[in-house]
XYZ file of C-alpha atoms in Angstrom:
616
model
C -112.942 -113.341 -72.927
C -113.790 -116.535 -74.756
C -117.390 -117.243 -75.688
C -117.270 -120.415 -73.575
C -116.064 -118.544 -70.486
C -118.660 -115.830 -71.055
C -121.440 -118.434 -71.121
C -120.050 -120.056 -67.962
C -119.958 -116.782 -66.028
C -123.416 -115.856 -67.208
C -124.708 -119.222 -66.019
C -123.083 -118.796 -62.612
C -124.619 -115.326 -62.279
C -128.049 -116.690 -63.095
C -127.613 -119.456 -60.526
C -126.531 -116.937 -57.883
C -129.619 -114.824 -58.499
C -131.834 -117.889 -58.223
C -130.213 -118.930 -54.943
C -130.828 -115.432 -53.608
C -134.539 -116.136 -53.932
C -135.226 -113.880 -56.913
C -137.434 -114.944 -59.842
C -135.460 -115.479 -63.021
C -137.559 -115.111 -66.165
C -136.388 -116.647 -69.443
C -135.827 -114.238 -72.293
C -138.900 -113.507 -74.399
C -139.055 -115.581 -77.560
C -139.461 -112.649 -79.922
C -139.745 -108.897 -80.280
C -143.233 -107.444 -80.144
C -145.141 -106.784 -83.359
C -147.676 -103.943 -82.977
C -151.271 -105.142 -82.893
C -154.368 -103.193 -83.960
C -157.865 -104.392 -83.039
C -160.396 -101.732 -81.984
C -157.369 -99.518 -81.338
C -153.642 -99.941 -81.846
C -151.075 -100.834 -79.210
C -149.722 -97.932 -77.115
C -153.072 -96.212 -76.580
C -153.023 -93.895 -73.541
C -154.901 -95.432 -70.553
C -156.750 -92.126 -70.112
C -158.745 -93.166 -73.180
C -159.852 -96.493 -71.678
C -163.598 -97.020 -71.529
C -163.325 -99.075 -68.337
C -160.802 -99.998 -65.655
C -161.109 -103.437 -64.047
C -158.722 -105.718 -62.156
C -159.493 -109.305 -63.234
C -156.399 -110.864 -61.591
C -155.071 -110.318 -58.052
C -152.570 -107.526 -57.475
C -149.044 -108.515 -56.422
C -146.958 -107.131 -53.561
C -143.307 -106.931 -54.585
C -141.090 -105.703 -51.776
C -143.794 -103.306 -50.663
C -144.688 -102.183 -54.175
C -148.180 -102.824 -55.578
C -148.263 -104.294 -59.086
C -151.639 -104.269 -60.864
C -152.951 -105.431 -64.213
C -155.685 -103.143 -65.569
C -158.125 -104.334 -68.241
C -160.731 -102.479 -70.290
C -162.973 -105.129 -71.820
C -164.810 -102.713 -74.167
C -161.435 -101.810 -75.681
C -160.043 -105.357 -75.414
C -156.850 -103.790 -74.031
C -154.723 -103.871 -70.871
C -152.081 -101.848 -69.072
C -149.900 -102.261 -65.980
C -149.170 -100.001 -63.018
C -146.808 -99.963 -60.044
C -147.426 -97.942 -56.871
C -145.679 -97.345 -53.505
C -142.386 -97.528 -55.386
C -139.167 -95.575 -55.666
C -137.226 -93.981 -58.468
C -136.076 -96.550 -61.023
C -138.678 -99.239 -60.278
C -139.989 -100.527 -63.620
C -143.270 -101.966 -64.869
C -144.264 -103.565 -68.185
C -146.590 -106.057 -69.865
C -145.889 -109.516 -71.252
C -148.119 -110.810 -74.043
C -148.146 -114.442 -75.106
C -149.734 -116.058 -78.159
C -149.037 -119.636 -77.027
C -150.545 -119.846 -73.527
C -147.475 -118.497 -71.776
C -144.824 -120.706 -73.354
C -143.204 -117.591 -74.848
C -144.102 -113.938 -74.928
C -143.549 -110.458 -76.285
C -141.832 -108.983 -73.248
C -141.268 -105.510 -71.862
C -144.289 -104.028 -73.631
C -144.617 -100.365 -72.669
C -141.846 -100.603 -70.085
C -141.869 -97.528 -67.841
C -139.705 -96.564 -64.855
C -140.739 -94.405 -61.919
C -139.182 -90.953 -62.370
C -137.671 -88.900 -59.568
C -140.072 -87.600 -56.880
C -142.826 -90.007 -58.043
C -143.938 -93.184 -56.290
C -145.677 -94.907 -59.198
C -146.093 -95.135 -62.942
C -147.994 -97.091 -65.598
C -147.542 -98.472 -69.081
C -149.502 -97.597 -72.170
C -152.354 -99.881 -73.295
C -151.845 -103.006 -75.386
C -154.300 -105.319 -77.098
C -155.243 -108.527 -75.356
C -155.858 -110.377 -78.622
C -155.252 -109.962 -82.326
C -158.463 -110.686 -84.272
C -156.971 -109.355 -87.514
C -154.096 -111.835 -87.195
C -156.444 -114.580 -85.894
C -154.448 -114.916 -82.661
C -155.717 -115.123 -79.109
C -153.365 -113.608 -76.560
C -152.679 -113.833 -72.856
C -151.402 -110.730 -71.025
C -149.825 -110.186 -67.603
C -148.261 -107.269 -65.723
C -144.635 -107.508 -64.571
C -142.376 -105.310 -62.441
C -138.731 -105.010 -61.430
C -138.294 -103.557 -57.919
C -135.245 -105.174 -56.330
C -136.607 -108.356 -57.882
C -138.832 -109.347 -60.765
C -142.352 -110.729 -60.529
C -145.544 -110.868 -62.581
C -149.282 -111.140 -62.056
C -151.247 -114.101 -63.312
C -152.077 -114.243 -67.007
C -155.494 -112.740 -67.677
C -158.368 -114.643 -69.322
C -156.662 -118.025 -69.808
C -160.085 -119.543 -70.520
C -162.326 -118.740 -73.469
C -165.914 -118.037 -72.460
C -168.962 -117.760 -74.689
C -172.155 -116.978 -72.868
C -172.592 -119.255 -69.874
C -170.033 -121.819 -71.102
C -166.269 -121.626 -70.622
C -163.286 -123.815 -71.414
C -163.175 -126.808 -69.104
C -166.927 -127.392 -68.859
C -168.144 -130.942 -68.303
C -169.500 -132.639 -71.458
C -172.318 -133.943 -69.289
C -173.722 -130.395 -69.366
C -173.811 -130.240 -73.174
C -177.111 -129.445 -74.876
C -176.420 -132.079 -77.523
C -173.836 -134.525 -78.843
C -173.242 -134.162 -82.568
C -170.428 -135.819 -84.503
C -170.101 -133.575 -87.549
C -167.076 -135.279 -89.143
C -165.952 -138.904 -89.366
C -163.839 -140.354 -86.589
C -160.232 -141.248 -87.245
C -158.482 -144.454 -86.182
C -154.971 -145.111 -84.921
C -153.609 -148.529 -83.911
C -157.159 -149.743 -83.391
C -158.191 -146.706 -81.350
C -161.148 -144.542 -82.419
C -160.738 -140.774 -82.068
C -163.934 -138.751 -82.406
C -164.934 -135.089 -82.218
C -168.149 -134.260 -80.359
C -169.951 -130.925 -80.640
C -172.668 -129.167 -78.690
C -173.890 -127.202 -81.704
C -176.279 -125.016 -79.712
C -173.577 -123.614 -77.446
C -170.585 -123.889 -79.805
C -168.699 -126.224 -77.463
C -166.615 -129.273 -78.391
C -164.836 -132.220 -76.777
C -162.853 -135.241 -77.917
C -163.222 -138.934 -77.143
C -160.823 -141.851 -77.614
C -162.351 -145.313 -77.586
C -161.292 -148.961 -77.939
C -158.046 -147.976 -76.267
C -155.862 -148.885 -73.358
C -154.096 -147.457 -70.336
C -152.047 -144.357 -71.133
C -153.680 -143.545 -74.470
C -154.304 -139.813 -74.841
C -157.038 -137.593 -76.268
C -157.030 -133.806 -76.706
C -158.478 -130.945 -78.754
C -156.752 -128.420 -80.990
C -158.393 -125.021 -81.487
C -157.588 -122.647 -84.336
C -158.777 -119.117 -85.068
C -157.678 -119.192 -88.726
C -159.481 -122.222 -90.177
C -156.849 -124.684 -89.008
C -153.801 -122.955 -90.487
C -152.248 -122.406 -87.031
C -153.173 -123.185 -83.420
C -150.439 -122.030 -80.996
C -152.921 -120.911 -78.319
C -155.131 -123.926 -78.777
C -152.738 -126.842 -78.953
C -153.403 -129.957 -76.841
C -156.382 -128.535 -74.977
C -157.727 -130.785 -72.227
C -155.165 -133.518 -72.833
C -156.468 -136.581 -70.974
C -155.108 -140.124 -70.486
C -157.062 -143.344 -70.412
C -157.010 -144.560 -66.813
C -155.828 -148.009 -65.779
C -158.473 -150.606 -66.459
C -160.407 -148.300 -68.799
C -160.694 -148.374 -72.593
C -161.842 -144.796 -73.251
C -161.431 -141.206 -72.109
C -162.776 -137.816 -73.049
C -161.607 -134.238 -72.722
C -163.479 -131.420 -71.067
C -165.447 -129.099 -73.349
C -163.879 -126.082 -75.011
C -165.457 -123.010 -76.595
C -165.157 -122.069 -80.255
C -166.162 -118.414 -79.995
C -164.384 -115.716 -77.990
C -166.677 -112.650 -78.029
C -164.487 -110.768 -75.539
C -161.514 -111.130 -77.870
C -163.508 -110.417 -81.058
C -162.683 -113.900 -82.289
C -165.652 -115.699 -83.804
C -165.957 -118.970 -85.623
C -163.019 -120.809 -84.148
C -162.328 -124.290 -85.507
C -161.637 -127.425 -83.455
C -160.451 -130.960 -84.077
C -159.979 -134.014 -81.882
C -156.567 -135.684 -81.735
C -155.296 -138.777 -79.992
C -152.248 -140.961 -79.391
C -151.795 -144.622 -78.548
C -149.584 -145.000 -75.457
C -146.824 -147.049 -77.093
C -146.298 -144.716 -80.073
C -145.417 -141.055 -80.460
C -147.428 -140.292 -83.576
C -151.000 -139.063 -83.280
C -154.035 -138.773 -85.512
C -156.653 -136.024 -85.785
C -160.135 -135.575 -87.194
C -160.971 -132.874 -89.692
C -161.387 -129.314 -88.441
C -164.945 -128.300 -87.571
C -166.681 -124.977 -86.912
C -169.912 -125.481 -84.933
C -173.196 -124.061 -86.207
C -175.854 -123.295 -83.579
C -178.113 -122.636 -86.572
C -177.458 -122.448 -90.290
C -177.515 -118.652 -90.342
C -175.367 -118.333 -87.206
C -172.815 -120.757 -88.607
C -172.620 -118.702 -91.793
C -172.355 -115.416 -89.886
C -169.515 -116.690 -87.686
C -167.575 -117.821 -90.741
C -168.142 -114.450 -92.418
C -166.843 -112.585 -89.378
C -163.543 -114.460 -89.566
C -162.691 -112.149 -92.501
C -163.860 -108.868 -90.956
C -161.143 -106.314 -90.170
C -162.246 -104.724 -86.882
C -159.635 -101.963 -86.844
C -160.476 -100.687 -90.325
C -164.110 -101.692 -90.073
C -164.649 -103.484 -93.364
C -163.871 -106.610 -95.353
C -160.611 -106.064 -97.173
C -160.419 -105.378 -100.889
C -164.026 -104.710 -101.829
C -165.769 -101.411 -101.074
C -169.324 -101.922 -102.288
C -169.161 -105.611 -101.387
C -168.495 -104.591 -97.780
C -171.691 -102.534 -97.817
C -173.620 -105.611 -98.929
C -171.860 -107.782 -96.338
C -172.752 -105.497 -93.425
C -176.318 -105.330 -94.769
C -176.394 -109.137 -94.632
C -175.227 -109.068 -91.001
C -177.911 -106.523 -90.093
C -180.581 -108.646 -91.785
C -179.258 -111.628 -89.832
C -179.633 -109.701 -86.567
C -183.066 -108.379 -87.505
C -184.510 -111.740 -88.507
C -182.883 -113.944 -85.881
C -182.884 -111.613 -82.877
C -179.175 -112.292 -82.372
C -177.065 -109.350 -81.171
C -173.603 -110.926 -81.568
C -172.509 -108.488 -84.219
C -174.373 -105.291 -83.375
C -170.998 -103.678 -82.683
C -169.994 -104.257 -86.312
C -172.683 -101.843 -87.531
C -171.344 -98.892 -85.549
C -167.725 -99.879 -86.140
C -168.161 -100.005 -89.908
C -169.961 -96.667 -89.910
C -167.488 -94.821 -87.694
C -164.349 -96.125 -89.387
C -165.466 -95.469 -92.955
C -167.544 -92.296 -93.146
C -164.446 -90.158 -93.657
C -162.251 -89.588 -96.709
C -159.800 -92.050 -98.248
C -157.389 -91.617 -101.161
C -157.795 -93.775 -104.242
C -156.572 -97.297 -103.606
C -157.234 -97.351 -99.842
C -160.884 -98.412 -99.805
C -161.698 -98.384 -103.492
C -159.849 -97.846 -106.745
C -161.603 -94.465 -106.609
C -161.140 -91.880 -103.887
C -163.811 -91.961 -101.197
C -164.802 -88.372 -100.548
C -166.661 -88.723 -97.264
C -170.133 -90.049 -96.477
C -169.267 -93.229 -98.433
C -169.394 -91.301 -101.716
C -167.173 -91.842 -104.747
C -167.404 -91.425 -108.508
C -169.162 -94.789 -108.831
C -172.788 -93.836 -108.200
C -173.926 -97.378 -107.511
C -171.137 -97.917 -104.950
C -172.456 -95.001 -102.911
C -176.029 -96.274 -103.260
C -175.113 -99.683 -101.802
C -173.930 -97.877 -98.667
C -177.207 -95.970 -98.623
C -179.035 -99.305 -98.507
C -176.780 -100.460 -95.654
C -177.469 -97.404 -93.499
C -181.201 -97.456 -94.124
C -181.155 -101.085 -93.026
C -179.118 -100.103 -89.962
C -181.670 -97.406 -89.150
C -184.531 -99.898 -89.359
C -182.694 -102.165 -86.936
C -181.237 -99.659 -84.433
C -183.557 -96.639 -84.844
C -180.465 -94.421 -84.610
C -181.103 -91.220 -86.527
C -177.496 -90.884 -87.699
C -177.958 -93.835 -90.040
C -181.078 -92.348 -91.594
C -179.307 -89.012 -92.012
C -176.416 -90.747 -93.757
C -178.772 -92.552 -96.114
C -180.417 -89.226 -96.998
C -177.007 -87.665 -97.723
C -176.083 -90.556 -99.992
C -179.456 -90.583 -101.777
C -179.206 -86.821 -102.390
C -175.850 -87.445 -104.029
C -177.244 -90.218 -106.218
C -180.178 -87.996 -107.208
C -177.750 -85.469 -108.673
C -177.213 -87.948 -111.504
C -180.881 -88.325 -112.408
C -180.912 -86.937 -115.932
C -183.990 -86.444 -118.123
C -181.825 -85.253 -121.012
C -180.925 -88.818 -121.961
C -183.535 -91.586 -122.224
C -186.075 -89.297 -120.553
C -184.722 -89.979 -117.075
C -182.783 -92.495 -115.062
C -179.598 -92.242 -113.010
C -176.167 -92.454 -114.583
C -173.848 -95.246 -113.462
C -170.821 -92.953 -113.057
C -169.875 -89.294 -112.979
C -168.632 -89.483 -116.530
C -172.242 -90.260 -117.527
C -171.287 -93.204 -119.710
C -174.059 -95.713 -118.960
C -177.602 -95.981 -117.654
C -177.934 -99.422 -116.170
C -180.275 -101.557 -114.112
C -178.253 -101.766 -110.912
C -177.942 -98.020 -110.341
C -181.579 -97.380 -111.159
C -182.807 -100.327 -109.117
C -180.870 -98.969 -106.150
C -182.221 -95.452 -106.702
C -185.780 -96.706 -106.917
C -185.383 -98.745 -103.705
C -183.715 -95.858 -101.851
C -186.256 -93.216 -102.814
C -189.314 -95.272 -101.924
C -187.697 -96.520 -98.708
C -186.803 -92.990 -97.627
C -190.354 -91.874 -98.308
C -191.543 -94.451 -95.778
C -188.997 -93.448 -93.148
C -188.558 -89.661 -93.337
C -191.328 -88.094 -91.242
C -193.614 -85.812 -93.253
C -191.716 -86.496 -96.478
C -192.730 -84.338 -99.439
C -189.722 -85.092 -101.654
C -188.740 -88.741 -101.801
C -192.201 -90.092 -102.528
C -192.464 -87.983 -105.681
C -189.001 -89.009 -106.805
C -189.901 -92.658 -106.230
C -193.087 -92.391 -108.307
C -191.202 -90.689 -111.135
C -188.420 -93.302 -111.002
C -190.941 -96.166 -111.016
C -192.720 -94.845 -114.098
C -189.432 -94.340 -115.887
C -188.143 -97.809 -114.917
C -191.284 -99.550 -116.178
C -191.119 -97.695 -119.506
C -187.331 -97.704 -119.935
C -187.035 -101.091 -121.604
C -184.799 -102.517 -118.851
C -187.373 -105.294 -118.315
C -187.477 -107.518 -121.391
C -190.468 -109.359 -122.811
C -189.786 -112.393 -120.593
C -190.012 -110.347 -117.405
C -186.254 -110.429 -116.866
C -184.037 -107.410 -116.226
C -181.121 -106.995 -118.585
C -177.967 -105.168 -117.547
C -178.717 -101.748 -119.033
C -179.568 -99.509 -121.953
C -177.800 -98.812 -125.225
C -176.658 -95.363 -126.251
C -179.945 -94.911 -128.106
C -181.945 -95.940 -124.997
C -182.925 -99.500 -125.837
C -182.523 -102.685 -123.820
C -178.938 -103.762 -124.528
C -179.685 -107.496 -124.216
C -176.729 -108.018 -121.902
C -176.624 -110.612 -119.127
C -179.564 -111.081 -116.812
C -177.986 -110.894 -113.354
C -179.844 -111.956 -110.221
C -179.106 -108.761 -108.288
C -180.718 -106.573 -110.944
C -183.792 -108.779 -110.831
C -183.791 -108.718 -107.034
C -183.409 -104.956 -106.720
C -186.397 -104.429 -108.993
C -188.464 -106.959 -107.025
C -187.554 -105.221 -103.772
C -188.153 -101.712 -105.083
C -191.626 -102.446 -106.428
C -192.482 -104.355 -103.243
C -191.487 -101.307 -101.211
C -193.525 -99.070 -103.530
C -196.566 -101.230 -102.896
C -195.956 -101.040 -99.146
C -195.785 -97.230 -99.216
C -198.564 -96.519 -101.720
C -200.870 -99.525 -101.559
C -201.047 -99.549 -105.370
C -201.594 -103.093 -106.625
C -199.805 -102.457 -109.916
C -196.498 -102.291 -108.073
C -197.034 -105.590 -106.280
C -198.134 -107.155 -109.556
C -194.872 -106.001 -111.125
C -192.830 -107.475 -108.271
C -194.677 -110.795 -108.664
C -194.112 -110.830 -112.417
C -190.394 -110.260 -111.931
C -190.189 -112.934 -109.233
C -192.084 -115.522 -111.256
C -189.828 -114.878 -114.237
C -186.738 -115.374 -112.089
C -187.889 -118.654 -110.570
C -189.097 -120.152 -113.842
C -186.416 -119.074 -116.344
C -183.176 -121.001 -116.825
C -181.479 -117.613 -117.098
C -181.617 -117.479 -113.289
C -182.897 -120.812 -111.933
C -181.753 -124.325 -112.825
C -183.192 -127.419 -111.182
C -184.820 -125.132 -108.645
C -181.542 -123.474 -107.571
C -180.676 -119.821 -108.193
C -177.857 -119.852 -110.721
C -175.869 -117.066 -112.379
C -174.501 -117.506 -115.870
C -171.030 -117.527 -114.306
C -172.064 -120.516 -112.147
C -172.288 -122.847 -115.116
C -169.785 -125.097 -116.871
C -166.194 -124.039 -116.328
C -167.106 -120.393 -115.812
C -165.942 -118.368 -112.832
C -167.615 -115.363 -111.238
C -165.661 -112.182 -110.568
C -165.557 -110.540 -107.149
C -168.637 -108.450 -107.925
C -170.736 -111.309 -109.266
C -170.026 -113.431 -106.163
C -172.520 -111.374 -104.154
C -175.329 -110.960 -106.661
C -177.473 -113.877 -105.489
C -177.544 -112.769 -101.871
C -178.980 -109.421 -102.997
C -181.678 -111.241 -104.938
C -182.596 -113.374 -101.933
C -182.915 -110.364 -99.651
C -185.485 -108.698 -101.874
C -187.226 -111.929 -102.863
C -187.740 -112.614 -99.144
C -189.314 -109.168 -98.778
C -191.830 -110.065 -101.469
C -192.478 -113.433 -99.816
C -193.213 -111.631 -96.553
C -195.470 -109.120 -98.305
C -197.525 -111.721 -100.152
C -197.404 -114.688 -97.789
C -196.842 -116.829 -100.882
C -196.163 -120.484 -100.040
C -194.457 -120.914 -103.419
C -192.025 -118.113 -102.688
C -191.269 -119.498 -99.224
C -190.638 -122.913 -100.778
C -188.190 -121.337 -103.207
C -186.340 -119.622 -100.346
C -186.129 -122.880 -98.424
C -184.864 -124.728 -101.493
C -181.924 -122.341 -101.804
C -180.970 -122.644 -98.132
C -181.264 -126.424 -98.149
C -179.129 -126.726 -101.257
C -176.453 -124.412 -99.872
C -176.233 -126.243 -96.562
C -176.239 -129.749 -97.996
C -174.108 -129.331 -101.128
C -172.168 -126.053 -100.897
C -170.676 -126.177 -97.374
C -167.511 -127.624 -95.846
C -166.927 -128.634 -92.209
C -165.931 -125.051 -91.382
C -169.305 -123.754 -92.674
C -167.605 -121.963 -95.553
C -170.149 -121.429 -98.311
C -169.323 -121.172 -101.979
C -170.523 -119.463 -105.107
C -172.334 -122.435 -106.634
C -175.344 -123.131 -104.460
C -175.933 -126.430 -106.267
C -172.467 -127.548 -105.172
C -171.071 -128.081 -108.649
C -167.420 -127.637 -109.566
C -165.341 -125.604 -110.024
C -166.546 -123.658 -107.009
C -165.244 -120.430 -105.513
C -165.217 -119.665 -101.787
C -164.379 -116.407 -100.031
C -166.052 -113.860 -97.762
C -168.120 -112.481 -100.662
C -169.668 -115.868 -101.421
C -170.097 -116.282 -97.650
C -172.029 -113.019 -97.305
C -174.186 -113.907 -100.282
C -175.078 -117.330 -98.902
C -175.704 -115.833 -95.459
C -178.371 -113.682 -97.105
C -180.051 -116.801 -98.442
C -179.920 -118.672 -95.123
C -181.221 -115.671 -93.199
C -184.053 -115.177 -95.671
C -185.099 -118.816 -95.448
C -184.534 -119.607 -91.783
C -185.095 -116.399 -89.879
C -183.781 -118.003 -86.716
């Protein structure tokens, strides 16, 4: 049979089916790619946390087709009942609002003697891939039909796609308008509620305005193309779209970006504004942008083990200080997905041996800080227990045989440095304040404090150098902000737990040195040595300043110092005005100088500064 004849016969068959009154569905555009969010595709429905029916069931020749959704899992499955052997059921999943779809997901047929069956569970959205999906249930029972697509609108709080701009809490224009053939195309944002709409002005009949929405910083927008497309009516010169949301909490998609686009009626080409990510507050804008890089299935930020501990600590501080609960689920998710064992190269270059422990003593200690912070926020005992386990491990490397004390940086016992000992001092004194009836950690904290003060780590200018030489002297290496901050925080905590003024005096001395020395502050802005000239900071150094700000804020709270609060505010103001783009991405250089570096590590660091300063 010729290819032409084959196509002709196939077309006639399709036409005959259509005339018989059966629904003909076009072939899916692509094969399905497995998706993992909180779980991976093909999870058994018996494991679902909830079973709801958000779209109407369908009667297909007496069979009942249902779409089942478990919102806590962000997954769906399909079922068919009152059927006969051979009836089939499956899911379709679309990433472009139903224009095309991954078809036949989990297809199952009713076996002999049964009257129904169901599919396995599939993810509604793909937060790791920055894609928002639509899902529907379909069946073949002497005909093919499908339910409605579920959740076609994005909702965030009390606002959903399609809301009237007249209900907006504000009208901000965060980026310049664009012009096209004399028309003005502008993006309008309700910052408080994270909603946006577009307006075309100075136009004519038939001109169009719409929004695009992207979940990956404007790289792609298949689900969010041409949202709310609206024409200018006859006799009018302007039009606006409805409002659309930029956060999808149900789908674990936060910090979506939007832009306004328009077209003049007589031309095909359009023009768009820059992409924008709304910011209900400075800290919330920073947190949303940080979450765009979180991997919910694995429960961390890819490629950096200790940096992820600091990032989740920043999110917890954000929740604690602002009262926002958007990301409470991240705390538990990170804990549950990472407390096990991992071979070298999976989470860290070192093997992770369980309880967040590896050969790098300071890496483990950063996780101890994270779980103590989580305990303070949630009051869940498991986090305190984990912090105790980690601190016990770190304590194994306290060694009086070299330099009279101090914790080694690694198992090979090659270096006694400021970061590991600052972490140990903070952990021990913090545990003393949190473990009921403690008779161990308080003594260890006092011993560590005495050793730290006499070790030589603090130089004559009140600045903390990187570590000690082999013969136990200050090695004169770089003064990093996180070492300074850890010491400030540890001695502040010691003062809180003991009431001894000498500890608070030490914290003040360290803070005053940091804010007055060009080693750490230039023109009033916290600055690392790698922030200057043509230097670049490595992936570790990108998060140092956020650590400093966390502990400096603790001292500001303890003392009520107006000068310290002014310093905190100065950092936040500089970040927001000079170190931020329209997507609220925050860089390494808080003074906004070039060359700047921007990634999730710099984002987490700057979030720490904004949280410390704003607290709202």
